[in-house]
Amino acid sequence: MEQMRTVGERFGLRYDQYGHHAARRRKDQVVHMNGRSRHSNTFLDYWDVNAYSTNYLRTITSAQSFLDGVFGSTNSSSSSSNMDYISRNEQVPINVRDRTSDTLNAFDREPTLMRNLVSQVMSCPKFTTRDAKAAPLAARLANFLPGLNQTKKKISPANNNNDTTPKQQPNIHGETPPPSNINWIHATDHFVCRSSHAIPYTAYSAYSTDESVESTLAAMATPTLAHLAWRFRQWYLHKPLLSAIAAPPLREIERQICGRGPFLGLEERRPFVVYSCHDVTLLSLLYGIGADFLVDSKSKKTKGVVNGYDKGNAALNGEHNDNEEEEEEEWGSWRWWPAYASTLAFELVRVDEKNTGLDD
């Protein structure tokens, strides 16, 4: 929460300084003429704020913390009486839409479609061959991190069915589990969450006092993140799958930007829309807009330090490949995963005659 609040503070300062500042100047002049303090105005006087989140406590809390940072940063010099005014009036509800209409989570919105699209990718020979090579790493992770195995839960047969064979619960990956057979998102979350909070990888586990296990887990952090990034790269290079995940939120953002922004008068509040979702959705948006560092490795070669990890150190862990094409596939700049509190901003900027981006 503190990380999202800090991000919110930075955005609040940015848009308090630059956003809608021409109208701000005129409003502040009127306020000053009426004998009121400039700080009597709040962020909501200039921005029409709306917030949307997927139906998960984690994303809802992230949106709340972000907005708390936004509002706090723009009123830090206000008097205590004005802060009371802020607490009463600067309240923005977090809208959680029904899962059937939520643009931010395709897996909840269309589970059958997503299961079929994911299965198409994961059944490809290239995917199964590469994923199978990660099976030894998956087995080592499962030894230390309980609950990673993708074995499907058994469901008792229906009472009105003569078939007594135990049924298996389907999952998002289809009926056939992947060769590596663990939940790579959960494995990566273990490393990302703990490193973000400077907590040892073995804390709160049966190995909390075992330094050798801590070293082993630390050595597995980089290849775990790399394999997860590779898996989702295969997902998002599959256009039907990428379209199902990224197109709905991108279309909504486009409507938000083009629907009102260019036609607002100087005194009207500008739209400030917050969307809170999971890292896999954020990553799909970056693939959807063609982020430079996620381009095809054959078009853009990046070697050495990738996403803060040193290629040389990882090579010591056995990640060496003699094939140049596979080497570049292994170490392209796409080898990236959204960190805690990652935030992506889409801005519509009105440019002045000097092309500075600030409307004088």
mmCIF file of C-alpha atoms in Angstrom:
data_model
loop_
_atom_site.group_PDB
_atom_site.id
_atom_site.type_symbol
_atom_site.label_atom_id
_atom_site.label_comp_id
_atom_site.label_asym_id
_atom_site.label_seq_id
_atom_site.Cartn_x
_atom_site.Cartn_y
_atom_site.Cartn_z
ATOM 1 C CA MET A 1 0.000 0.000 0.000
ATOM 2 C CA GLU A 2 2.824 2.375 0.825
ATOM 3 C CA GLN A 3 4.363 1.809 -2.592
ATOM 4 C CA MET A 4 1.097 2.657 -4.359
ATOM 5 C CA ARG A 5 0.646 5.680 -2.108
ATOM 6 C CA THR A 6 4.104 6.903 -3.085
ATOM 7 C CA VAL A 7 3.263 6.445 -6.773
ATOM 8 C CA GLY A 8 0.037 8.384 -6.188
ATOM 9 C CA GLU A 9 1.965 11.225 -4.591
ATOM 10 C CA ARG A 10 4.198 11.503 -7.646
ATOM 11 C CA PHE A 11 1.244 11.560 -10.010
ATOM 12 C CA GLY A 12 -0.564 14.071 -7.816
ATOM 13 C CA LEU A 13 2.402 16.437 -7.880
ATOM 14 C CA ARG A 14 2.774 16.003 -11.635
ATOM 15 C CA TYR A 15 -0.813 16.789 -12.504
ATOM 16 C CA ASP A 16 -1.142 19.468 -9.855
ATOM 17 C CA GLN A 17 1.816 21.244 -11.459
ATOM 18 C CA TYR A 18 1.127 20.704 -15.150
ATOM 19 C CA GLY A 19 -2.383 19.436 -15.699
ATOM 20 C CA HIS A 20 -5.113 21.944 -16.557
ATOM 21 C CA HIS A 21 -2.916 24.750 -15.235
ATOM 22 C CA ALA A 22 -4.386 27.522 -17.416
ATOM 23 C CA ALA A 23 -7.812 27.056 -15.877
ATOM 24 C CA ARG A 24 -6.146 26.664 -12.475
ATOM 25 C CA ARG A 25 -4.497 30.054 -12.860
ATOM 26 C CA ARG A 26 -7.780 31.737 -13.712
ATOM 27 C CA LYS A 27 -9.646 30.000 -10.889
ATOM 28 C CA ASP A 28 -6.923 30.875 -8.381
ATOM 29 C CA GLN A 29 -7.101 34.513 -9.439
ATOM 30 C CA VAL A 30 -10.818 34.514 -8.709
ATOM 31 C CA VAL A 31 -10.236 32.772 -5.392
ATOM 32 C CA HIS A 32 -7.573 35.315 -4.438
ATOM 33 C CA MET A 33 -9.859 38.206 -5.337
ATOM 34 C CA ASN A 34 -12.542 36.762 -3.088
ATOM 35 C CA GLY A 35 -10.110 36.676 -0.191
ATOM 36 C CA ARG A 36 -9.762 32.906 0.081
ATOM 37 C CA SER A 37 -6.540 30.965 0.280
ATOM 38 C CA ARG A 38 -5.286 29.366 -2.934
ATOM 39 C CA HIS A 39 -5.128 26.077 -1.075
ATOM 40 C CA SER A 40 -8.895 26.133 -0.553
ATOM 41 C CA ASN A 41 -9.089 24.461 -3.950
ATOM 42 C CA THR A 42 -8.445 20.737 -4.146
ATOM 43 C CA PHE A 43 -7.419 18.240 -6.794
ATOM 44 C CA LEU A 44 -11.082 17.521 -7.506
ATOM 45 C CA ASP A 45 -11.684 21.178 -8.396
ATOM 46 C CA TYR A 46 -9.613 20.634 -11.541
ATOM 47 C CA TRP A 47 -9.957 16.924 -12.266
ATOM 48 C CA ASP A 48 -13.022 14.744 -12.744
ATOM 49 C CA VAL A 49 -11.701 11.622 -11.000
ATOM 50 C CA ASN A 50 -13.173 8.160 -11.564
ATOM 51 C CA ALA A 51 -11.685 4.860 -10.404
ATOM 52 C CA TYR A 52 -12.298 1.288 -11.545
ATOM 53 C CA SER A 53 -10.885 -1.949 -10.164
ATOM 54 C CA THR A 54 -11.183 -5.658 -10.730
ATOM 55 C CA ASN A 55 -13.057 -7.511 -8.009
ATOM 56 C CA TYR A 56 -10.031 -8.406 -5.897
ATOM 57 C CA LEU A 57 -9.073 -6.940 -2.529
ATOM 58 C CA ARG A 58 -5.495 -6.516 -3.735
ATOM 59 C CA THR A 59 -6.441 -4.316 -6.702
ATOM 60 C CA ILE A 60 -9.123 -2.374 -4.802
ATOM 61 C CA THR A 61 -6.654 -1.552 -2.033
ATOM 62 C CA SER A 62 -4.084 -0.506 -4.648
ATOM 63 C CA ALA A 63 -6.556 1.973 -6.153
ATOM 64 C CA GLN A 64 -7.438 3.353 -2.716
ATOM 65 C CA SER A 65 -3.779 3.789 -1.782
ATOM 66 C CA PHE A 66 -2.978 5.450 -5.120
ATOM 67 C CA LEU A 67 -5.782 8.005 -4.712
ATOM 68 C CA ASP A 68 -4.793 8.612 -1.113
ATOM 69 C CA GLY A 69 -1.334 9.538 -2.367
ATOM 70 C CA VAL A 70 -2.741 11.748 -5.145
ATOM 71 C CA PHE A 71 -4.949 13.767 -2.813
ATOM 72 C CA GLY A 72 -2.425 13.917 0.008
ATOM 73 C CA SER A 73 0.368 15.225 -2.229
ATOM 74 C CA THR A 74 -1.735 18.105 -3.572
ATOM 75 C CA ASN A 75 -2.844 19.337 -0.143
ATOM 76 C CA SER A 76 0.239 18.866 2.014
ATOM 77 C CA SER A 77 0.476 22.585 2.812
ATOM 78 C CA SER A 78 -3.189 23.013 3.638
ATOM 79 C CA SER A 79 -4.406 24.124 7.031
ATOM 80 C CA SER A 80 -5.924 21.601 9.432
ATOM 81 C CA SER A 81 -9.390 23.055 8.867
ATOM 82 C CA ASN A 82 -8.969 22.625 5.125
ATOM 83 C CA MET A 83 -7.791 19.047 5.621
ATOM 84 C CA ASP A 84 -11.103 18.383 7.367
ATOM 85 C CA TYR A 85 -12.787 19.747 4.241
ATOM 86 C CA ILE A 86 -10.686 17.417 2.112
ATOM 87 C CA SER A 87 -11.527 14.343 4.152
ATOM 88 C CA ARG A 88 -15.223 15.110 3.812
ATOM 89 C CA ASN A 89 -15.220 15.972 0.124
ATOM 90 C CA GLU A 90 -12.276 14.289 -1.606
ATOM 91 C CA GLN A 91 -13.850 10.867 -1.628
ATOM 92 C CA VAL A 92 -13.838 8.916 -4.875
ATOM 93 C CA PRO A 93 -15.606 5.544 -4.917
ATOM 94 C CA ILE A 94 -13.786 2.558 -6.381
ATOM 95 C CA ASN A 95 -16.133 1.119 -9.005
ATOM 96 C CA VAL A 96 -16.096 -2.675 -9.222
ATOM 97 C CA ARG A 97 -18.017 -3.787 -12.279
ATOM 98 C CA ASP A 98 -19.770 -7.085 -12.803
ATOM 99 C CA ARG A 99 -17.289 -9.622 -14.111
ATOM 100 C CA THR A 100 -19.331 -10.120 -17.302
ATOM 101 C CA SER A 101 -18.716 -6.470 -18.270
ATOM 102 C CA ASP A 102 -15.330 -5.818 -16.677
ATOM 103 C CA THR A 103 -12.842 -4.831 -19.381
ATOM 104 C CA LEU A 104 -9.892 -5.309 -17.014
ATOM 105 C CA ASN A 105 -10.057 -9.078 -16.510
ATOM 106 C CA ALA A 106 -10.693 -11.250 -19.550
ATOM 107 C CA PHE A 107 -10.221 -14.448 -17.530
ATOM 108 C CA ASP A 108 -13.169 -13.605 -15.284
ATOM 109 C CA ARG A 109 -15.219 -12.086 -18.096
ATOM 110 C CA GLU A 110 -14.894 -14.927 -20.626
ATOM 111 C CA PRO A 111 -13.364 -17.965 -18.898
ATOM 112 C CA THR A 112 -14.281 -20.485 -21.599
ATOM 113 C CA LEU A 113 -12.862 -18.376 -24.424
ATOM 114 C CA MET A 114 -9.676 -17.668 -22.476
ATOM 115 C CA ARG A 115 -9.211 -21.329 -21.584
ATOM 116 C CA ASN A 116 -9.476 -22.278 -25.243
ATOM 117 C CA LEU A 117 -7.097 -19.529 -26.425
ATOM 118 C CA VAL A 118 -4.509 -20.342 -23.769
ATOM 119 C CA SER A 119 -4.735 -24.030 -24.614
ATOM 120 C CA GLN A 120 -4.000 -23.240 -28.264
ATOM 121 C CA VAL A 121 -0.718 -21.616 -27.257
ATOM 122 C CA MET A 122 0.280 -24.163 -24.650
ATOM 123 C CA SER A 123 -0.321 -27.118 -26.956
ATOM 124 C CA CYS A 124 2.125 -25.833 -29.581
ATOM 125 C CA PRO A 125 5.275 -28.009 -29.922
ATOM 126 C CA LYS A 126 7.554 -24.992 -29.416
ATOM 127 C CA PHE A 127 5.844 -24.144 -26.139
ATOM 128 C CA THR A 128 5.744 -27.673 -24.755
ATOM 129 C CA THR A 129 9.384 -28.315 -25.675
ATOM 130 C CA ARG A 130 10.641 -25.157 -24.005
ATOM 131 C CA ASP A 131 8.354 -25.521 -20.984
ATOM 132 C CA ALA A 132 9.514 -29.105 -20.480
ATOM 133 C CA LYS A 133 13.091 -27.874 -20.173
ATOM 134 C CA ALA A 134 11.989 -25.881 -17.116
ATOM 135 C CA ALA A 135 10.642 -28.998 -15.377
ATOM 136 C CA PRO A 136 13.807 -29.482 -13.232
ATOM 137 C CA LEU A 137 13.556 -25.877 -12.043
ATOM 138 C CA ALA A 138 9.833 -26.363 -11.370
ATOM 139 C CA ALA A 139 10.535 -29.472 -9.296
ATOM 140 C CA ARG A 140 13.118 -27.638 -7.190
ATOM 141 C CA LEU A 141 10.723 -24.741 -6.623
ATOM 142 C CA ALA A 142 7.931 -27.097 -5.568
ATOM 143 C CA ASN A 143 10.241 -28.659 -2.968
ATOM 144 C CA PHE A 144 10.552 -25.338 -1.156
ATOM 145 C CA LEU A 145 7.280 -23.549 -2.041
ATOM 146 C CA PRO A 146 4.210 -25.659 -1.191
ATOM 147 C CA GLY A 147 1.135 -25.414 -3.379
ATOM 148 C CA LEU A 148 2.828 -24.722 -6.711
ATOM 149 C CA ASN A 149 1.856 -27.991 -8.381
ATOM 150 C CA GLN A 150 -0.856 -27.664 -11.026
ATOM 151 C CA THR A 151 -2.453 -31.039 -10.219
ATOM 152 C CA LYS A 152 -6.168 -30.511 -10.589
ATOM 153 C CA LYS A 153 -8.445 -31.026 -7.608
ATOM 154 C CA LYS A 154 -10.745 -33.999 -7.590
ATOM 155 C CA ILE A 155 -14.503 -33.361 -7.478
ATOM 156 C CA SER A 156 -16.889 -35.981 -6.205
ATOM 157 C CA PRO A 157 -19.292 -37.288 -8.852
ATOM 158 C CA ALA A 158 -22.857 -35.999 -8.871
ATOM 159 C CA ASN A 159 -25.318 -37.998 -6.793
ATOM 160 C CA ASN A 160 -27.569 -38.612 -9.776
ATOM 161 C CA ASN A 161 -24.750 -40.006 -11.908
ATOM 162 C CA ASN A 162 -23.963 -43.700 -11.900
ATOM 163 C CA ASP A 163 -20.376 -42.953 -12.893
ATOM 164 C CA THR A 164 -18.310 -43.208 -9.700
ATOM 165 C CA THR A 165 -15.056 -42.160 -11.349
ATOM 166 C CA PRO A 166 -13.645 -39.073 -9.568
ATOM 167 C CA LYS A 167 -13.953 -35.959 -11.717
ATOM 168 C CA GLN A 168 -11.197 -33.435 -12.228
ATOM 169 C CA GLN A 169 -11.723 -29.697 -11.971
ATOM 170 C CA PRO A 170 -10.745 -27.898 -15.200
ATOM 171 C CA ASN A 171 -8.450 -24.895 -15.004
ATOM 172 C CA ILE A 172 -7.478 -21.978 -17.208
ATOM 173 C CA HIS A 173 -4.760 -24.043 -18.900
ATOM 174 C CA GLY A 174 -7.219 -26.547 -20.300
ATOM 175 C CA GLU A 175 -7.526 -30.245 -19.541
ATOM 176 C CA THR A 176 -3.852 -31.047 -20.026
ATOM 177 C CA PRO A 177 -1.457 -29.486 -17.493
ATOM 178 C CA PRO A 178 1.703 -27.839 -18.870
ATOM 179 C CA PRO A 179 4.890 -29.939 -18.925
ATOM 180 C CA SER A 180 6.494 -27.986 -16.093
ATOM 181 C CA ASN A 181 3.270 -28.484 -14.079
ATOM 182 C CA ILE A 182 3.541 -25.620 -11.564
ATOM 183 C CA ASN A 183 1.888 -22.244 -11.205
ATOM 184 C CA TRP A 184 4.658 -19.930 -12.420
ATOM 185 C CA ILE A 185 2.771 -16.785 -11.425
ATOM 186 C CA HIS A 186 2.615 -17.929 -7.808
ATOM 187 C CA ALA A 187 6.295 -18.873 -7.909
ATOM 188 C CA THR A 188 7.288 -15.475 -9.294
ATOM 189 C CA ASP A 189 5.005 -13.696 -6.808
ATOM 190 C CA HIS A 190 6.979 -15.314 -3.999
ATOM 191 C CA PHE A 191 10.191 -13.676 -5.210
ATOM 192 C CA VAL A 192 8.694 -10.354 -6.336
ATOM 193 C CA CYS A 193 6.674 -9.767 -3.176
ATOM 194 C CA ARG A 194 9.452 -10.630 -0.773
ATOM 195 C CA SER A 195 12.143 -8.704 -2.606
ATOM 196 C CA SER A 196 9.839 -5.659 -2.784
ATOM 197 C CA HIS A 197 9.517 -5.713 1.008
ATOM 198 C CA ALA A 198 13.152 -6.691 1.651
ATOM 199 C CA ILE A 199 12.044 -9.962 3.274
ATOM 200 C CA PRO A 200 14.200 -13.102 3.020
ATOM 201 C CA TYR A 201 12.834 -15.701 0.621
ATOM 202 C CA THR A 202 12.757 -18.293 3.433
ATOM 203 C CA ALA A 203 10.967 -16.089 6.002
ATOM 204 C CA TYR A 204 7.841 -17.586 7.625
ATOM 205 C CA SER A 205 8.696 -21.039 6.323
ATOM 206 C CA ALA A 206 10.221 -24.241 7.673
ATOM 207 C CA TYR A 207 13.564 -23.078 6.213
ATOM 208 C CA SER A 208 13.667 -19.641 7.857
ATOM 209 C CA THR A 209 16.966 -20.368 9.609
ATOM 210 C CA ASP A 210 18.575 -22.318 6.770
ATOM 211 C CA GLU A 211 21.006 -20.041 4.921
ATOM 212 C CA SER A 212 21.727 -22.668 2.265
ATOM 213 C CA VAL A 213 18.033 -22.765 1.267
ATOM 214 C CA GLU A 214 17.969 -18.960 1.172
ATOM 215 C CA SER A 215 20.921 -19.028 -1.238
ATOM 216 C CA THR A 216 19.257 -21.719 -3.330
ATOM 217 C CA LEU A 217 16.039 -19.726 -3.630
ATOM 218 C CA ALA A 218 17.976 -16.564 -4.466
ATOM 219 C CA ALA A 219 19.685 -18.419 -7.319
ATOM 220 C CA MET A 220 16.314 -19.557 -8.648
ATOM 221 C CA ALA A 221 14.698 -16.088 -8.626
ATOM 222 C CA THR A 222 16.088 -14.910 -11.975
ATOM 223 C CA PRO A 223 15.361 -18.070 -14.028
ATOM 224 C CA THR A 224 11.858 -18.255 -12.497
ATOM 225 C CA LEU A 225 11.008 -14.723 -13.581
ATOM 226 C CA ALA A 226 12.610 -15.323 -16.974
ATOM 227 C CA HIS A 227 10.539 -18.434 -17.663
ATOM 228 C CA LEU A 228 7.304 -16.730 -16.605
ATOM 229 C CA ALA A 229 8.110 -13.769 -18.878
ATOM 230 C CA TRP A 230 8.809 -16.188 -21.740
ATOM 231 C CA ARG A 231 5.521 -18.043 -21.192
ATOM 232 C CA PHE A 232 3.482 -14.839 -21.290
ATOM 233 C CA ARG A 233 5.443 -13.649 -24.291
ATOM 234 C CA GLN A 234 4.178 -16.701 -26.141
ATOM 235 C CA TRP A 235 0.656 -15.869 -24.992
ATOM 236 C CA TYR A 236 0.827 -12.264 -26.120
ATOM 237 C CA LEU A 237 2.479 -13.004 -29.450
ATOM 238 C CA HIS A 238 -0.660 -15.025 -30.195
ATOM 239 C CA LYS A 239 -2.855 -12.263 -31.631
ATOM 240 C CA PRO A 240 -6.279 -13.730 -30.772
ATOM 241 C CA LEU A 241 -5.229 -14.156 -27.137
ATOM 242 C CA LEU A 242 -3.632 -10.702 -26.903
ATOM 243 C CA SER A 243 -6.693 -9.145 -28.502
ATOM 244 C CA ALA A 244 -9.036 -10.807 -26.008
ATOM 245 C CA ILE A 245 -7.063 -9.441 -23.044
ATOM 246 C CA ALA A 246 -5.744 -6.054 -24.182
ATOM 247 C CA ALA A 247 -8.286 -4.783 -26.715
ATOM 248 C CA PRO A 248 -11.245 -4.151 -24.326
ATOM 249 C CA PRO A 249 -9.320 -1.913 -21.862
ATOM 250 C CA LEU A 250 -7.466 -0.130 -24.677
ATOM 251 C CA ARG A 251 -10.756 0.620 -26.441
ATOM 252 C CA GLU A 252 -12.200 1.953 -23.195
ATOM 253 C CA ILE A 253 -9.177 4.198 -22.675
ATOM 254 C CA GLU A 254 -9.510 5.428 -26.261
ATOM 255 C CA ARG A 255 -13.157 6.323 -25.647
ATOM 256 C CA GLN A 256 -12.208 8.141 -22.458
ATOM 257 C CA ILE A 257 -9.544 10.185 -24.240
ATOM 258 C CA CYS A 258 -11.331 10.930 -27.490
ATOM 259 C CA GLY A 259 -14.859 11.176 -26.179
ATOM 260 C CA ARG A 260 -14.520 14.264 -23.964
ATOM 261 C CA GLY A 261 -10.934 15.449 -23.706
ATOM 262 C CA PRO A 262 -10.517 17.435 -26.945
ATOM 263 C CA PHE A 263 -13.872 19.209 -26.601
ATOM 264 C CA LEU A 264 -13.795 20.467 -23.009
ATOM 265 C CA GLY A 265 -13.881 24.166 -22.270
ATOM 266 C CA LEU A 266 -11.083 25.842 -20.371
ATOM 267 C CA GLU A 267 -13.003 25.940 -17.109
ATOM 268 C CA GLU A 268 -14.258 22.345 -17.254
ATOM 269 C CA ARG A 269 -12.654 19.643 -15.177
ATOM 270 C CA ARG A 270 -10.486 17.227 -17.128
ATOM 271 C CA PRO A 271 -11.088 13.459 -16.857
ATOM 272 C CA PHE A 272 -8.673 11.614 -14.567
ATOM 273 C CA VAL A 273 -9.492 7.899 -14.749
ATOM 274 C CA VAL A 274 -7.780 5.265 -12.620
ATOM 275 C CA TYR A 275 -7.847 1.573 -13.545
ATOM 276 C CA SER A 276 -6.511 -0.991 -11.085
ATOM 277 C CA CYS A 277 -5.771 -4.486 -12.381
ATOM 278 C CA HIS A 278 -3.274 -7.332 -12.209
ATOM 279 C CA ASP A 279 0.241 -7.400 -13.619
ATOM 280 C CA VAL A 280 -0.729 -9.792 -16.429
ATOM 281 C CA THR A 281 -3.223 -7.221 -17.738
ATOM 282 C CA LEU A 282 -0.691 -4.401 -17.508
ATOM 283 C CA LEU A 283 1.807 -6.520 -19.429
ATOM 284 C CA SER A 284 -0.793 -7.220 -22.133
ATOM 285 C CA LEU A 285 -1.373 -3.477 -22.578
ATOM 286 C CA LEU A 286 2.345 -2.951 -23.156
ATOM 287 C CA TYR A 287 2.371 -5.714 -25.763
ATOM 288 C CA GLY A 288 -0.793 -4.254 -27.250
ATOM 289 C CA ILE A 289 0.719 -0.806 -27.804
ATOM 290 C CA GLY A 290 4.033 -2.265 -29.011
ATOM 291 C CA ALA A 291 6.310 -1.101 -26.203
ATOM 292 C CA ASP A 292 9.864 -0.749 -27.528
ATOM 293 C CA PHE A 293 11.489 -3.103 -25.029
ATOM 294 C CA LEU A 294 9.013 -5.872 -25.861
ATOM 295 C CA VAL A 295 9.693 -5.952 -29.600
ATOM 296 C CA ASP A 296 10.750 -9.145 -31.310
ATOM 297 C CA SER A 297 14.259 -10.186 -30.308
ATOM 298 C CA LYS A 298 15.259 -10.573 -33.971
ATOM 299 C CA SER A 299 14.490 -6.879 -34.538
ATOM 300 C CA LYS A 300 16.115 -5.491 -31.427
ATOM 301 C CA LYS A 301 19.044 -7.183 -29.704
ATOM 302 C CA THR A 302 19.708 -6.494 -26.045
ATOM 303 C CA LYS A 303 22.331 -8.373 -24.064
ATOM 304 C CA GLY A 304 24.086 -7.960 -20.755
ATOM 305 C CA VAL A 305 21.980 -6.659 -17.879
ATOM 306 C CA VAL A 306 18.276 -7.302 -18.428
ATOM 307 C CA ASN A 307 15.589 -6.023 -16.048
ATOM 308 C CA GLY A 308 18.204 -5.573 -13.357
ATOM 309 C CA TYR A 309 19.587 -9.093 -13.690
ATOM 310 C CA ASP A 310 23.099 -9.802 -14.903
ATOM 311 C CA LYS A 311 23.351 -12.320 -17.738
ATOM 312 C CA GLY A 312 26.788 -13.402 -16.574
ATOM 313 C CA ASN A 313 25.580 -14.342 -13.086
ATOM 314 C CA ALA A 314 22.645 -16.278 -14.495
ATOM 315 C CA ALA A 315 25.024 -18.186 -16.766
ATOM 316 C CA LEU A 316 26.697 -19.482 -13.630
ATOM 317 C CA ASN A 317 23.393 -21.147 -12.788
ATOM 318 C CA GLY A 318 23.537 -23.199 -15.979
ATOM 319 C CA GLU A 319 21.562 -20.900 -18.316
ATOM 320 C CA HIS A 320 24.039 -21.148 -21.172
ATOM 321 C CA ASN A 321 22.898 -21.691 -24.761
ATOM 322 C CA ASP A 322 25.230 -22.210 -27.697
ATOM 323 C CA ASN A 323 22.603 -21.416 -30.324
ATOM 324 C CA GLU A 324 22.722 -17.679 -31.150
ATOM 325 C CA GLU A 325 19.045 -17.421 -32.038
ATOM 326 C CA GLU A 326 17.982 -19.183 -28.843
ATOM 327 C CA GLU A 327 20.505 -17.096 -26.934
ATOM 328 C CA GLU A 328 18.829 -13.913 -28.105
ATOM 329 C CA GLU A 329 15.414 -15.404 -27.366
ATOM 330 C CA GLU A 330 16.668 -16.063 -23.846
ATOM 331 C CA TRP A 331 18.124 -12.626 -23.235
ATOM 332 C CA GLY A 332 16.006 -10.201 -25.248
ATOM 333 C CA SER A 333 14.848 -6.987 -23.591
ATOM 334 C CA TRP A 334 11.348 -8.470 -23.379
ATOM 335 C CA ARG A 335 12.589 -10.469 -20.399
ATOM 336 C CA TRP A 336 10.655 -8.260 -18.022
ATOM 337 C CA TRP A 337 7.823 -8.520 -15.535
ATOM 338 C CA PRO A 338 5.842 -5.619 -13.977
ATOM 339 C CA ALA A 339 7.212 -4.782 -10.553
ATOM 340 C CA TYR A 340 5.162 -3.895 -7.503
ATOM 341 C CA ALA A 341 3.177 -0.664 -7.940
ATOM 342 C CA SER A 342 3.859 -0.530 -11.690
ATOM 343 C CA THR A 343 1.747 2.241 -13.214
ATOM 344 C CA LEU A 344 1.065 2.992 -16.875
ATOM 345 C CA ALA A 345 -0.192 6.477 -17.827
ATOM 346 C CA PHE A 346 -2.029 7.442 -21.020
ATOM 347 C CA GLU A 347 -2.096 11.223 -21.393
ATOM 348 C CA LEU A 348 -3.771 13.581 -23.836
ATOM 349 C CA VAL A 349 -1.575 16.697 -23.995
ATOM 350 C CA ARG A 350 -2.679 19.978 -25.520
ATOM 351 C CA VAL A 351 0.428 21.470 -27.152
ATOM 352 C CA ASP A 352 1.040 25.213 -27.337
ATOM 353 C CA GLU A 353 2.571 27.115 -30.271
ATOM 354 C CA LYS A 354 6.069 26.490 -28.943
ATOM 355 C CA ASN A 355 5.381 22.749 -28.889
ATOM 356 C CA THR A 356 6.257 22.524 -25.208
ATOM 357 C CA GLY A 357 3.210 20.503 -24.225
ATOM 358 C CA LEU A 358 2.130 23.185 -21.741
ATOM 359 C CA ASP A 359 -0.864 25.298 -22.623
ATOM 360 C CA ASP A 360 0.089 28.911 -21.932
#
